[in-house]
XYZ file of N, CA and C in Angstrom:
873
model
N -4.518 -28.086 -19.784
C -5.402 -27.643 -18.791
C -5.283 -25.945 -18.684
N -4.648 -25.295 -18.691
C -4.819 -23.538 -18.869
C -5.152 -23.042 -19.906
N -5.205 -23.836 -21.200
C -5.825 -23.222 -22.423
C -7.133 -23.231 -22.610
N -7.505 -24.346 -21.439
C -9.323 -24.397 -21.434
C -9.494 -23.289 -20.227
N -9.050 -23.100 -19.246
C -8.758 -22.118 -18.259
C -9.001 -20.923 -18.734
N -7.979 -20.648 -19.601
C -8.287 -19.097 -20.601
C -9.125 -18.840 -21.279
N -9.999 -19.931 -22.051
C -10.851 -19.927 -22.842
C -12.211 -19.438 -21.918
N -12.245 -20.010 -20.522
C -12.967 -19.750 -19.458
C -12.950 -18.240 -19.150
N -11.879 -17.818 -18.934
C -11.448 -16.506 -18.392
C -12.088 -15.234 -19.373
N -11.751 -16.108 -20.791
C -12.058 -15.110 -21.843
C -13.480 -15.007 -21.894
N -14.430 -15.694 -21.346
C -15.737 -15.655 -21.722
C -16.373 -15.208 -20.215
N -15.684 -15.047 -18.994
C -16.205 -14.342 -17.990
C -15.556 -12.991 -17.779
N -14.710 -12.327 -18.201
C -13.980 -11.182 -18.330
C -14.957 -10.346 -19.133
N -14.290 -9.336 -18.626
C -14.649 -8.007 -19.480
C -14.534 -7.922 -20.942
N -15.302 -7.214 -21.646
C -14.866 -7.677 -23.725
C -14.165 -6.590 -23.817
N -12.906 -6.858 -23.546
C -11.659 -6.124 -24.135
C -10.968 -6.291 -25.679
N -10.172 -5.323 -26.116
C -9.366 -5.636 -27.456
C -8.243 -6.261 -27.168
N -8.052 -6.833 -28.280
C -6.691 -7.109 -28.430
C -5.477 -6.647 -28.660
N -5.908 -5.244 -29.374
C -4.974 -4.421 -29.502
C -5.267 -3.400 -28.590
N -3.765 -3.035 -27.873
C -3.587 -1.974 -26.953
C -3.760 -0.568 -27.112
N -4.211 0.183 -26.676
C -4.686 1.730 -26.598
C -3.488 2.354 -25.896
N -2.648 2.715 -26.027
C -1.397 3.623 -25.407
C -1.849 5.027 -25.119
N -3.157 5.316 -25.301
C -3.463 7.050 -25.396
C -4.362 6.901 -24.055
N -4.725 5.846 -23.459
C -5.412 5.849 -22.086
C -4.605 4.913 -20.672
N -4.866 5.195 -19.723
C -4.306 4.494 -18.787
C -5.168 3.819 -18.405
N -6.789 4.138 -18.647
C -7.583 3.476 -17.906
C -8.149 1.954 -18.291
N -8.602 1.642 -19.995
C -8.908 1.124 -20.627
C -7.793 -0.238 -20.489
N -8.623 -1.380 -20.440
C -7.630 -2.576 -20.522
C -7.693 -3.221 -21.978
N -6.531 -4.349 -21.721
C -6.810 -5.015 -23.272
C -6.004 -6.390 -23.304
N -6.089 -7.126 -23.971
C -5.601 -8.635 -23.996
C -3.808 -8.627 -24.338
N -3.442 -7.516 -23.474
C -2.173 -7.436 -24.189
C -1.242 -8.724 -23.875
N -1.828 -9.381 -22.524
C -1.338 -10.759 -22.185
C -2.627 -11.544 -22.341
N -2.052 -12.662 -22.856
C -3.505 -13.842 -23.542
C -4.270 -14.146 -22.124
N -5.380 -14.595 -22.300
C -6.190 -15.060 -21.400
C -5.186 -16.431 -20.832
N -4.429 -17.042 -21.359
C -4.097 -18.347 -20.840
C -2.992 -17.707 -20.427
N -2.219 -16.832 -20.325
C -1.098 -16.308 -19.509
C -1.615 -15.205 -18.339
N -2.738 -14.991 -18.293
C -3.084 -14.499 -17.225
C -3.493 -15.692 -16.048
N -3.896 -16.529 -16.783
C -4.854 -17.700 -15.379
C -3.262 -18.469 -14.969
N -2.094 -18.375 -16.025
C -1.065 -19.203 -15.485
C -0.305 -18.293 -14.350
N -0.321 -17.172 -14.663
C 0.709 -16.187 -13.665
C -0.354 -16.158 -12.336
N -1.943 -16.030 -12.776
C -2.609 -15.626 -11.388
C -2.060 -17.209 -10.351
N -2.118 -18.149 -11.126
C -2.222 -19.344 -10.080
C -0.431 -19.034 -9.265
N 0.287 -18.692 -10.333
C 2.031 -18.985 -9.814
C 2.057 -17.896 -8.695
N 1.656 -16.496 -9.029
C 1.947 -15.423 -8.281
C 0.728 -15.624 -6.654
N -0.316 -16.059 -7.084
C -0.892 -16.145 -5.841
C -0.535 -17.622 -4.683
N 0.306 -18.456 -5.656
C 0.701 -19.528 -4.648
C 1.984 -19.143 -3.695
N 2.604 -18.441 -4.639
C 3.992 -17.758 -3.962
C 3.925 -16.900 -3.036
N 3.329 -15.709 -3.453
C 2.753 -14.848 -2.463
C 2.214 -15.115 -1.238
N 1.064 -15.965 -1.176
C 0.441 -16.320 0.077
C 1.208 -17.336 0.946
N 2.138 -18.147 0.182
C 2.784 -18.871 1.028
C 4.161 -18.006 1.646
N 4.695 -17.248 1.066
C 5.743 -15.978 1.717
C 5.360 -15.476 2.441
N 3.983 -14.727 2.276
C 3.556 -13.732 3.466
C 3.244 -14.527 4.503
N 2.463 -15.663 4.643
C 2.636 -16.355 6.014
C 3.533 -16.904 6.617
N 4.620 -17.104 5.746
C 5.815 -17.939 6.375
C 6.630 -16.636 7.042
N 6.852 -15.273 6.253
C 7.690 -14.544 7.257
C 6.727 -13.598 8.397
N 5.660 -13.737 8.075
C 4.574 -13.041 8.815
C 4.804 -13.695 10.509
N 4.834 -15.081 10.249
C 4.890 -16.250 11.141
C 6.588 -16.021 12.077
N 7.201 -15.532 11.284
C 8.871 -15.258 11.729
C 8.993 -14.158 12.172
N 8.360 -13.003 11.701
C 8.429 -11.642 12.230
C 7.520 -11.200 13.538
N 6.374 -11.885 13.277
C 5.254 -11.695 14.866
C 5.296 -12.883 15.641
N 6.079 -13.857 15.824
C 5.695 -14.976 16.400
C 6.085 -14.639 17.665
N 5.418 -15.102 19.060
C 5.383 -14.724 19.955
C 7.434 -15.052 20.936
N 7.508 -14.185 20.986
C 9.259 -13.964 21.654
C 9.994 -13.675 20.940
N 9.537 -13.189 19.616
C 10.540 -12.386 18.592
C 10.863 -10.647 19.046
N 11.756 -10.467 18.529
C 12.160 -8.927 18.987
C 11.133 -8.092 18.984
N 10.120 -8.183 17.977
C 9.243 -7.145 17.809
C 7.928 -7.637 18.667
N 7.724 -8.799 18.956
C 6.764 -9.140 19.738
C 6.896 -8.488 21.125
N 8.525 -8.647 21.534
C 8.823 -7.836 22.917
C 8.899 -6.432 23.084
N 8.528 -5.882 21.453
C 8.585 -4.219 21.288
C 7.348 -3.801 21.933
N 6.134 -4.539 21.497
C 4.877 -4.512 21.984
C 4.558 -4.375 23.652
N 5.339 -5.629 24.059
C 5.081 -5.572 25.292
C 5.630 -4.504 26.197
N 6.612 -3.785 26.072
C 6.887 -2.911 26.577
C 6.148 -1.322 26.088
N 5.755 -1.448 25.230
C 4.829 -0.249 24.803
C 3.957 0.223 25.756
N 4.015 1.898 25.903
C 3.215 2.609 26.610
C 2.380 3.394 25.685
N 1.202 3.070 25.652
C 0.113 4.197 24.838
C 0.483 5.465 24.817
N 0.556 6.388 24.654
C 0.023 7.993 24.845
C -0.833 8.321 25.351
N -1.066 9.346 25.898
C -2.421 9.904 26.575
C -3.637 10.425 25.689
N -3.038 11.017 24.532
C -4.212 11.650 23.577
C -2.920 12.036 22.366
N -4.160 12.013 21.157
C -3.886 12.550 20.390
C -3.150 14.215 20.018
N -2.462 14.958 19.598
C -2.073 15.974 19.162
C -3.142 16.743 18.285
N -3.112 18.314 18.227
C -3.904 19.200 17.269
C -2.913 18.930 16.038
N -1.758 18.494 15.757
C -1.104 18.291 14.606
C -1.616 16.793 14.146
N -1.858 15.907 14.923
C -2.153 14.646 14.653
C -3.723 14.476 13.754
N -4.416 15.655 14.637
C -5.690 15.510 14.212
C -5.942 16.401 13.056
N -4.972 17.408 12.453
C -4.894 18.321 11.292
C -4.484 17.199 10.142
N -3.185 16.566 10.747
C -2.970 15.670 9.554
C -4.001 14.588 9.254
N -4.598 14.282 10.282
C -5.584 12.864 9.843
C -6.824 13.404 9.014
N -6.986 15.118 9.449
C -8.580 15.453 8.946
C -8.132 16.068 7.092
N -6.718 16.598 7.364
C -6.484 16.728 5.548
C -6.408 15.153 4.803
N -6.161 14.353 5.320
C -5.967 12.970 4.605
C -7.196 12.738 4.662
N -8.216 13.025 4.998
C -9.420 12.584 5.355
C -10.124 13.670 3.767
N -9.899 14.653 3.891
C -10.500 15.947 2.880
C -10.114 15.433 1.509
N -8.728 15.088 1.523
C -8.153 15.054 0.067
C -8.787 13.732 -0.614
N -8.811 12.807 0.598
C -9.507 11.602 0.133
C -10.965 11.305 -0.478
N -11.704 12.524 0.307
C -13.191 12.771 -0.390
C -13.053 13.504 -1.462
N -12.665 14.421 -1.718
C -12.228 14.924 -3.034
C -11.896 14.144 -3.981
N -10.685 12.931 -3.858
C -10.804 12.021 -4.770
C -12.238 10.863 -5.245
N -12.774 11.021 -4.049
C -14.069 9.874 -4.363
C -15.002 10.467 -5.158
N -14.950 11.916 -4.866
C -16.416 12.388 -5.251
C -15.495 12.533 -6.969
N -14.546 13.024 -7.346
C -14.180 12.974 -8.700
C -14.099 11.558 -9.359
N -13.587 10.647 -8.666
C -13.905 9.167 -9.447
C -15.393 8.922 -9.527
N -16.039 9.400 -8.686
C -17.789 9.142 -8.462
C -18.369 9.765 -9.978
N -17.842 11.120 -10.083
C -18.209 11.991 -11.019
C -18.125 11.192 -12.499
N -16.961 10.957 -12.446
C -16.034 10.397 -14.038
C -16.835 9.136 -13.868
N -17.411 8.504 -13.012
C -17.730 6.804 -12.955
C -16.914 5.721 -13.026
N -15.484 6.468 -12.200
C -14.446 5.300 -11.817
C -14.169 5.117 -10.541
N -14.983 4.908 -9.484
C -15.142 4.692 -8.068
C -13.942 3.582 -7.831
N -14.062 2.632 -9.454
C -13.532 0.976 -9.095
C -11.989 1.484 -8.792
N -11.076 3.083 -9.190
C -9.983 3.206 -9.050
C -9.728 3.693 -7.781
N -10.836 3.635 -6.520
C -9.856 3.872 -5.490
C -9.334 2.583 -4.732
N -9.512 1.575 -5.817
C -8.537 0.174 -5.350
C -7.211 0.481 -5.491
N -7.019 1.618 -6.709
C -5.429 2.160 -6.401
C -4.406 1.735 -5.330
N -3.716 1.437 -4.942
C -2.867 1.236 -3.923
C -2.620 2.843 -3.406
N -2.559 4.084 -3.753
C -2.174 5.069 -3.284
C -3.361 5.729 -2.662
N -4.455 5.456 -3.208
C -5.779 5.805 -2.826
C -5.937 4.776 -1.429
N -5.700 3.278 -1.871
C -5.714 2.492 -0.551
C -4.731 2.894 0.654
N -3.822 3.759 0.341
C -2.586 3.928 1.739
C -3.156 4.866 2.398
N -4.079 5.957 1.715
C -4.598 7.250 2.222
C -5.801 6.492 3.138
N -6.443 5.482 2.768
C -7.615 5.127 3.929
C -6.572 4.383 4.815
N -5.699 3.400 4.391
C -4.544 2.852 5.499
C -4.184 3.937 6.605
N -3.464 4.917 6.116
C -3.238 5.860 6.892
C -4.137 6.720 8.121
N -5.253 6.624 7.176
C -6.445 7.552 7.558
C -6.928 6.611 9.201
N -7.178 5.314 8.964
C -7.208 4.263 9.908
C -6.568 4.008 11.235
N -4.763 3.853 10.654
C -3.942 3.860 11.660
C -4.200 5.320 12.679
N -4.303 6.403 12.055
C -4.612 7.766 12.402
C -5.238 7.601 13.787
N -6.804 6.991 13.273
C -7.615 6.988 14.162
C -7.904 5.915 14.869
N -7.017 4.729 14.585
C -7.221 3.532 15.339
C -6.649 3.702 16.870
N -7.296 2.911 17.607
C -6.939 2.810 19.228
C -5.247 2.610 19.474
N -4.387 3.497 19.704
C -2.972 2.835 20.276
C -2.880 1.852 21.096
N -3.408 1.298 21.717
C -3.509 0.391 22.805
C -4.118 -1.114 21.884
N -4.146 -0.793 20.798
C -4.357 -2.227 20.240
C -2.967 -2.338 19.063
N -2.720 -3.435 18.795
C -1.769 -3.687 18.021
C -1.770 -3.272 16.685
N -3.043 -3.407 15.993
C -2.939 -3.188 14.425
C -2.604 -1.984 13.572
N -3.227 -0.876 14.877
C -2.420 0.555 14.090
C -0.807 0.350 13.669
N -0.414 0.072 14.567
C 1.467 -0.157 14.502
C 1.921 -1.264 13.645
N 1.146 -2.222 13.603
C 1.582 -3.321 12.826
C 1.230 -2.763 11.211
N 0.259 -2.184 10.817
C 0.186 -1.095 9.602
C 0.667 -0.334 9.338
N 1.130 0.384 9.872
C 2.048 1.453 10.116
C 3.632 1.361 9.256
N 3.926 0.158 10.330
C 5.288 -0.654 10.077
C 5.399 -1.498 8.611
N 3.966 -2.030 8.129
C 4.155 -2.461 6.689
C 4.155 -1.186 5.795
N 3.459 0.282 6.059
C 3.148 0.782 5.293
C 5.091 1.332 4.738
N 5.868 1.431 5.670
C 6.901 2.137 5.817
C 7.558 0.931 4.560
N 7.291 -0.144 4.292
C 8.001 -0.696 3.311
C 7.529 -0.778 2.169
N 5.786 -0.023 2.036
C 5.436 0.008 0.469
C 5.431 1.308 0.116
N 5.667 2.614 0.792
C 5.320 3.646 0.193
C 6.342 4.329 -0.654
N 7.470 3.335 -1.111
C 7.879 3.763 -2.054
C 6.975 4.060 -3.611
N 5.893 3.360 -3.569
C 4.928 3.786 -4.704
C 4.380 4.942 -4.559
N 4.370 5.551 -3.681
C 4.363 6.984 -3.568
C 5.004 8.036 -4.053
N 6.013 7.588 -4.006
C 7.537 8.040 -4.352
C 7.717 8.569 -5.965
N 7.453 6.871 -6.303
C 7.754 6.640 -7.802
C 6.232 7.321 -8.450
N 5.199 7.140 -7.774
C 4.275 7.884 -8.458
C 4.660 9.898 -8.462
N 5.277 10.170 -7.755
C 5.581 11.525 -7.568
C 6.556 12.090 -8.357
N 7.575 11.114 -8.812
C 8.804 10.909 -9.834
C 8.055 10.876 -11.286
N 7.142 9.933 -11.489
C 6.818 9.758 -12.850
C 5.443 9.915 -12.846
N 4.727 10.813 -12.293
C 3.236 10.776 -12.427
C 2.339 10.373 -13.912
N 1.783 9.731 -13.930
C 1.083 9.075 -14.806
C -0.417 9.819 -15.003
N -0.596 11.161 -15.827
C -1.911 11.991 -15.420
C -2.327 12.212 -16.841
N -2.244 10.946 -17.530
C -3.219 11.003 -18.902
C -4.720 11.226 -19.054
N -5.230 10.965 -17.746
C -7.002 10.753 -18.088
C -7.206 11.883 -16.633
N -6.508 12.852 -16.349
C -6.674 13.372 -15.483
C -7.023 14.700 -16.137
N -8.344 15.197 -15.811
C -8.992 16.342 -16.842
C -9.885 17.125 -16.114
N -10.524 16.727 -14.948
C -11.330 17.740 -14.113
C -10.562 18.549 -13.342
N -11.479 19.684 -12.882
C -11.113 20.835 -12.020
C -10.321 20.306 -10.511
N -9.269 20.970 -10.266
C -8.451 20.314 -9.286
C -8.166 18.978 -9.106
N -8.233 18.071 -10.180
C -7.810 16.748 -9.888
C -6.496 16.618 -10.181
N -5.510 17.143 -10.993
C -4.018 17.414 -10.944
C -3.229 17.717 -9.558
N -4.093 18.723 -9.026
C -3.444 19.645 -7.762
C -3.949 18.082 -6.726
N -5.030 18.060 -6.819
C -5.148 16.904 -5.535
C -4.006 15.661 -5.532
N -4.021 15.287 -6.609
C -3.295 14.392 -6.788
C -2.099 14.236 -6.056
N -1.216 15.821 -6.433
C -0.088 16.284 -5.571
C -0.549 16.261 -4.057
N -1.338 16.620 -3.670
C -1.911 17.188 -2.225
C -1.763 15.382 -1.584
N -2.564 14.696 -2.157
C -2.723 13.385 -1.723
C -1.013 12.640 -1.458
N -0.617 12.718 -2.508
C 0.572 12.030 -2.496
C 1.808 12.575 -1.790
N 1.646 13.569 -1.522
C 2.703 14.712 -0.325
C 2.243 14.432 1.181
N 0.773 14.247 0.966
C 0.382 13.294 2.363
C 0.475 12.573 2.731
N 0.599 11.582 1.549
C 1.296 10.268 2.524
C 2.555 10.062 2.402
N 3.476 11.201 2.154
C 4.997 10.856 2.416
C 5.021 11.794 4.017
N 4.199 12.697 4.223
C 4.232 13.555 5.399
C 3.829 12.909 6.589
N 2.554 12.369 6.352
C 2.053 11.597 7.395
C 2.784 10.767 8.359
N 3.397 9.124 7.379
C 4.371 8.798 7.982
C 5.713 9.378 9.034
N 6.248 10.684 8.186
C 7.084 11.307 9.068
C 6.726 11.626 10.381
N 5.147 12.142 10.248
C 5.212 12.836 11.471
C 4.315 11.727 12.705
N 4.245 10.491 11.990
C 3.736 9.494 12.940
C 5.241 9.075 13.639
N 6.019 9.164 13.016
C 7.480 8.680 13.381
C 7.637 9.798 14.519
N 7.519 11.108 14.409
C 7.894 12.339 15.302
C 7.019 12.221 16.364
N 6.009 11.843 16.239
C 4.827 12.180 17.108
C 5.210 11.277 18.203
N 6.065 9.981 18.283
C 6.163 8.654 19.441
C 5.227 8.434 19.976
N 4.061 8.382 19.304
C 2.874 7.691 19.305
C 2.939 6.053 19.069
N 3.718 5.601 18.158
C 3.647 4.449 17.394
C 5.022 3.671 18.187
N 4.611 1.949 17.969
C 5.552 1.331 17.915
C 6.433 1.138 16.510
N 7.748 1.892 16.473
C 8.618 1.744 15.146
C 9.344 0.428 15.186
N 9.261 -0.391 14.399
C 9.919 -1.524 14.281
C 11.131 -1.846 13.680
N 12.502 -2.093 14.229
C 13.935 -2.186 13.626
C 13.636 -2.393 12.245
N 14.578 -1.893 11.345
C 14.773 -2.929 10.143
C 14.967 -4.562 10.182
N 14.014 -4.853 9.472
C 13.826 -6.539 9.462
C 13.535 -7.165 8.133
N 14.689 -7.969 7.839
C 14.331 -8.485 6.733
C 12.947 -9.276 6.522
N 12.550 -9.919 7.495
C 11.467 -10.698 7.464
C 9.887 -9.870 7.211
N 10.433 -8.875 7.897
C 9.013 -7.797 7.849
C 9.139 -7.311 6.554
N 10.252 -6.641 5.884
C 10.308 -6.335 4.589
C 9.667 -7.364 3.488
N 10.038 -8.592 3.700
C 9.643 -9.598 2.945
C 8.054 -10.130 3.012
N 7.675 -9.757 4.156
C 5.951 -9.709 4.431
C 5.444 -8.829 4.212
N 5.820 -7.849 3.987
C 5.545 -6.230 3.599
C 5.265 -6.438 1.873
N 6.140 -6.882 1.413
C 6.058 -7.014 0.026
C 5.020 -8.538 -0.567
N 5.511 -9.105 0.025
C 4.514 -10.329 0.105
C 2.982 -9.735 -0.138
N 2.660 -9.063 1.323
C 1.168 -9.119 1.226
C 0.587 -7.916 0.204
N 1.904 -6.767 -0.010
C 1.700 -5.935 -1.178
C 1.351 -6.637 -2.516
N 2.192 -7.424 -2.837
C 2.240 -8.392 -4.062
C 0.580 -9.155 -4.099
N 0.371 -9.548 -2.905
C -0.403 -10.849 -3.126
C -1.977 -9.553 -3.261
N -2.156 -8.326 -2.721
C -3.350 -7.647 -3.475
C -3.281 -7.411 -4.561
N -2.143 -7.174 -5.067
C -2.174 -7.175 -6.574
C -2.431 -8.378 -7.509
N -1.555 -9.479 -7.289
C -2.427 -10.592 -7.728
C -3.329 -11.196 -7.391
N -3.794 -11.299 -6.341
C -5.357 -11.831 -6.095
C -6.290 -10.919 -6.404
N -6.531 -9.657 -5.882
C -7.564 -8.876 -5.827
C -7.615 -7.806 -6.944
N -6.558 -6.831 -7.086
C -6.606 -5.896 -8.184
C -6.931 -6.860 -9.608
N -5.810 -8.122 -9.878
C -6.220 -8.545 -10.967
C -7.152 -9.009 -11.360
N -7.621 -9.646 -10.405
C -8.984 -10.356 -10.675
C -10.316 -9.346 -10.891
N -10.100 -8.008 -10.179
C -11.185 -7.128 -10.639
C -10.767 -6.236 -11.989
N -9.532 -6.080 -12.156
C -9.221 -5.732 -13.598
C -9.687 -6.585 -14.694
N -9.723 -7.953 -14.954
C -10.201 -8.527 -15.680
C -11.723 -8.926 -15.860
N -12.113 -8.525 -14.863
C -13.453 -8.431 -14.609
C -14.151 -7.519 -15.234
N -13.755 -6.467 -14.656
C -13.997 -4.877 -15.145
C -13.663 -4.273 -16.352
N -12.264 -4.647 -16.906
C -11.777 -4.368 -18.013
C -11.064 -3.253 -17.990
N -10.332 -2.883 -16.854
C -9.346 -1.835 -16.434
C -8.144 -1.992 -15.803
N -7.339 -1.153 -16.599
C -5.799 -1.087 -16.207
C -5.477 -0.848 -15.041
N -6.146 -1.385 -13.920
C -5.850 -1.185 -12.392
C -4.361 -1.600 -12.307
N -3.598 -0.437 -11.940
C -2.165 -0.131 -11.336
C -1.251 -1.319 -12.487
N -1.636 -1.014 -13.822
C -1.174 -1.721 -14.812
C -1.260 -3.202 -14.741
N -1.951 -3.547 -14.532
C -2.054 -5.201 -14.366
C -2.425 -5.747 -15.606
N -3.187 -4.828 -16.478
C -3.155 -5.273 -17.811
C -2.148 -5.305 -18.791
N -1.756 -3.990 -19.139
C -0.784 -3.772 -19.785
C -0.057 -2.866 -19.270
N 1.565 -2.821 -19.597
C 2.620 -2.223 -19.086
C 2.212 -0.355 -19.080
N 2.717 0.515 -18.331
C 2.754 1.905 -18.568
C 3.580 2.348 -19.442
N 3.392 3.510 -20.060
C 4.875 4.017 -21.097
C 5.747 3.843 -20.398
N 6.967 3.738 -20.980
C 8.305 3.677 -20.118
C 9.070 2.047 -20.466
N 10.147 2.303 -19.335
C 10.756 1.019 -19.710
C 10.368 -0.464 -19.305
N 9.108 -0.040 -19.022
C 8.593 -1.680 -18.619
C 7.987 -2.417 -19.889
N 7.983 -1.258 -20.901
C 7.598 -1.930 -22.115
C 8.301 -2.551 -22.961
N 9.778 -2.125 -22.377
C 10.670 -2.873 -23.127
C 10.581 -4.477 -23.048
N 10.201 -4.767 -21.901
C 10.047 -6.392 -21.518
C 8.980 -7.318 -21.750
N 7.975 -6.567 -22.628
C 6.834 -7.197 -23.459
C 5.920 -8.037 -22.581
N 5.820 -9.353 -22.936
C 4.814 -10.219 -22.072
C 5.501 -10.673 -20.833
N 6.593 -10.301 -20.368
C 7.070 -10.437 -19.390
C 7.269 -9.221 -18.368
N 6.802 -8.264 -18.743
C 6.445 -6.614 -17.919
C 6.196 -7.343 -16.044
N 5.446 -8.172 -16.164
C 4.775 -8.113 -14.730
C 5.551 -8.930 -13.726
N 6.457 -10.289 -14.175
C 7.564 -10.577 -13.346
C 8.818 -9.352 -13.013
N 8.968 -8.711 -13.956
C 9.898 -7.950 -14.049
C 9.249 -6.790 -12.729
N 8.288 -6.321 -12.854
C 7.483 -5.409 -11.783
C 7.729 -5.972 -10.394
N 7.403 -7.118 -10.428
C 7.373 -7.674 -9.064
C 8.477 -7.874 -8.758
N 9.731 -7.838 -9.358
C 11.116 -8.357 -8.983
C 11.611 -6.778 -8.890
N 11.440 -5.653 -9.397
C 11.574 -4.593 -9.072
C 11.270 -3.964 -7.768
N 9.376 -4.631 -7.551
C 9.137 -4.055 -6.490
C 9.835 -4.589 -4.861
N 10.086 -5.783 -5.032
C 11.215 -6.273 -4.076
C 12.204 -5.380 -3.479
N 13.034 -5.009 -4.769
C 14.143 -4.562 -4.525
C 13.893 -2.927 -3.988
N 12.526 -2.396 -4.293
C 12.104 -1.098 -4.113
C 11.683 -1.256 -2.462
N 11.116 -2.057 -2.199
C 10.728 -2.472 -0.787
C 11.955 -2.197 0.254
N 12.922 -2.796 -0.279
C 14.202 -2.489 0.589
C 14.448 -0.986 0.866
N 14.042 -0.036 0.227
C 14.141 1.184 0.284
C 13.682 1.805 2.194
N 13.188 1.059 2.651
C 12.748 1.101 3.906
C 13.958 0.933 4.777
N 15.289 0.349 4.354
C 16.668 0.390 4.822
C 17.387 1.523 4.869
N 17.274 2.577 3.944
C 17.640 3.568 3.782
C 16.828 5.084 3.815
N 16.019 4.959 3.080
C 15.345 6.416 3.009
C 14.367 6.292 4.603
N 13.619 5.412 4.799
C 12.707 5.451 6.090
C 13.897 5.299 7.296
N 14.996 4.708 7.186
C 15.480 4.407 8.315
C 16.352 5.845 8.800
N 16.518 6.541 8.015
C 17.192 7.869 8.499
C 16.400 8.629 8.947
N 15.065 8.499 8.662
C 14.072 9.560 9.083
C 13.875 8.734 10.449
N 14.143 7.827 11.243
C 13.843 6.689 12.090
C 15.028 6.819 13.159
N 16.093 6.925 12.520
C 17.564 7.072 13.249
C 17.619 8.425 13.481
N 17.422 9.521 13.044
C 17.695 10.873 13.053
C 16.722 11.751 13.556
N 15.529 11.640 13.474
C 14.769 12.454 13.653
C 14.288 12.686 15.347
N 14.010 13.704 15.987
C 13.867 13.826 17.264
C 12.409 13.586 17.245
N 12.313 12.949 18.641
C 11.189 12.526 18.806
C 10.254 13.574 20.269
N 8.791 13.578 19.556
C 8.326 14.435 20.679
C 7.908 13.545 22.118
N 8.150 14.312 23.156
C 8.026 14.046 24.553
C 6.176 13.724 24.947
N 6.274 12.689 25.434
C 4.512 12.604 25.173
C 4.629 12.039 26.888
N 3.181 12.259 27.254
C 2.818 11.518 28.842
C 2.589 10.441 28.427
N 2.486 8.947 28.996
C 1.945 7.676 28.739
C 0.260 7.531 29.301
N -0.524 6.883 28.802
C -1.622 6.426 28.922
C -1.755 5.682 30.757
N -2.592 6.309 31.493
C -2.341 5.792 32.444
C -3.931 5.601 33.037
N -4.044 4.511 34.317
C -5.011 3.944 34.683
C -4.914 3.807 36.318
N -6.061 3.909 36.731
C -5.986 3.439 38.325
C -6.029 2.031 38.592
N -5.485 1.591 39.453
C -5.494 0.140 39.651
C -6.941 0.105 40.982
N -6.926 -0.899 41.336
C -8.361 -1.031 42.182
C -7.985 -0.691 43.783
N -6.426 -0.554 44.023
C -5.832 0.077 45.512
C -5.975 1.560 45.056
N -5.868 2.042 43.882
C -6.385 3.446 43.851
C -4.687 3.885 43.359
N -3.459 3.069 43.217
C -2.334 3.490 42.781
C -2.584 3.475 41.128
N -1.759 4.387 40.633
C -1.487 4.501 39.157
C -0.670 3.290 38.501
N -1.623 3.093 37.165
C -0.742 1.827 36.600
C -0.580 2.113 34.963
N 0.387 2.704 34.478
C 0.861 2.218 32.819
C 0.244 1.314 32.098
N -0.989 1.677 31.072
C -1.303 0.684 30.352
C -0.150 0.133 28.957
N -0.124 -1.100 29.228
C 0.274 -1.716 28.008
C -0.537 -2.402 26.950
N -0.003 -2.616 25.841
C -0.507 -3.603 24.618
C -0.263 -5.225 25.626
């Protein structure tokens, strides 16, 4: 069955060489056979869909500790100038990235996790704090921001040759680390306690984005989006055709960085004093709004 599906994939996918060009980080190849792509596609998506649904229900079910945090949350009155500045800097950096990708003809690479993280943080900063979704997205981001740290520790700049492209790479990635630290300090967001359910939910959603969306787009367009068609130079090459399961397993481990890296900031960073958002009741008394 998978042999036939592999042939089907080969027919509809972008034309790619079977020999891998290690000089480029952009162009894909059939480093993994079409049959293997199909087998892994079904396995990964079934597993990650199931675990994402299971741990989401455990973490955010009515009556859970996290849901009780929402019920007691009081939205702050207004965003500070610092928050506006952080949002503006992220937006400018992302706009520069969009222009650079557009100039090169690589808008597809805006789907890379770090650029999507920038969009996510901008949405969180701009989103209404009396709604749950900005807080949910922020706490998920706490578990996947290790990707930004890895990008800074081992930057892959093989195809960065435009003016200000390398500089903007570092600006964007440092902002992706600074912004959540500010959000913790700002005291405007519901910060969840460390939870294995949330960690595994976050990993499952992150992995599902790779296995379902990025993998599909990479095959259709023939681009090595986030190394889903072939591994980057380095340790993952040692595992050969098994590099993707090793990569996912390593990502589970890195997701747990929330327990020590982010947790240190959450536990020891002082919080800004803020005034809660208030609304008047029908009888003229003031009532604090909650989610």
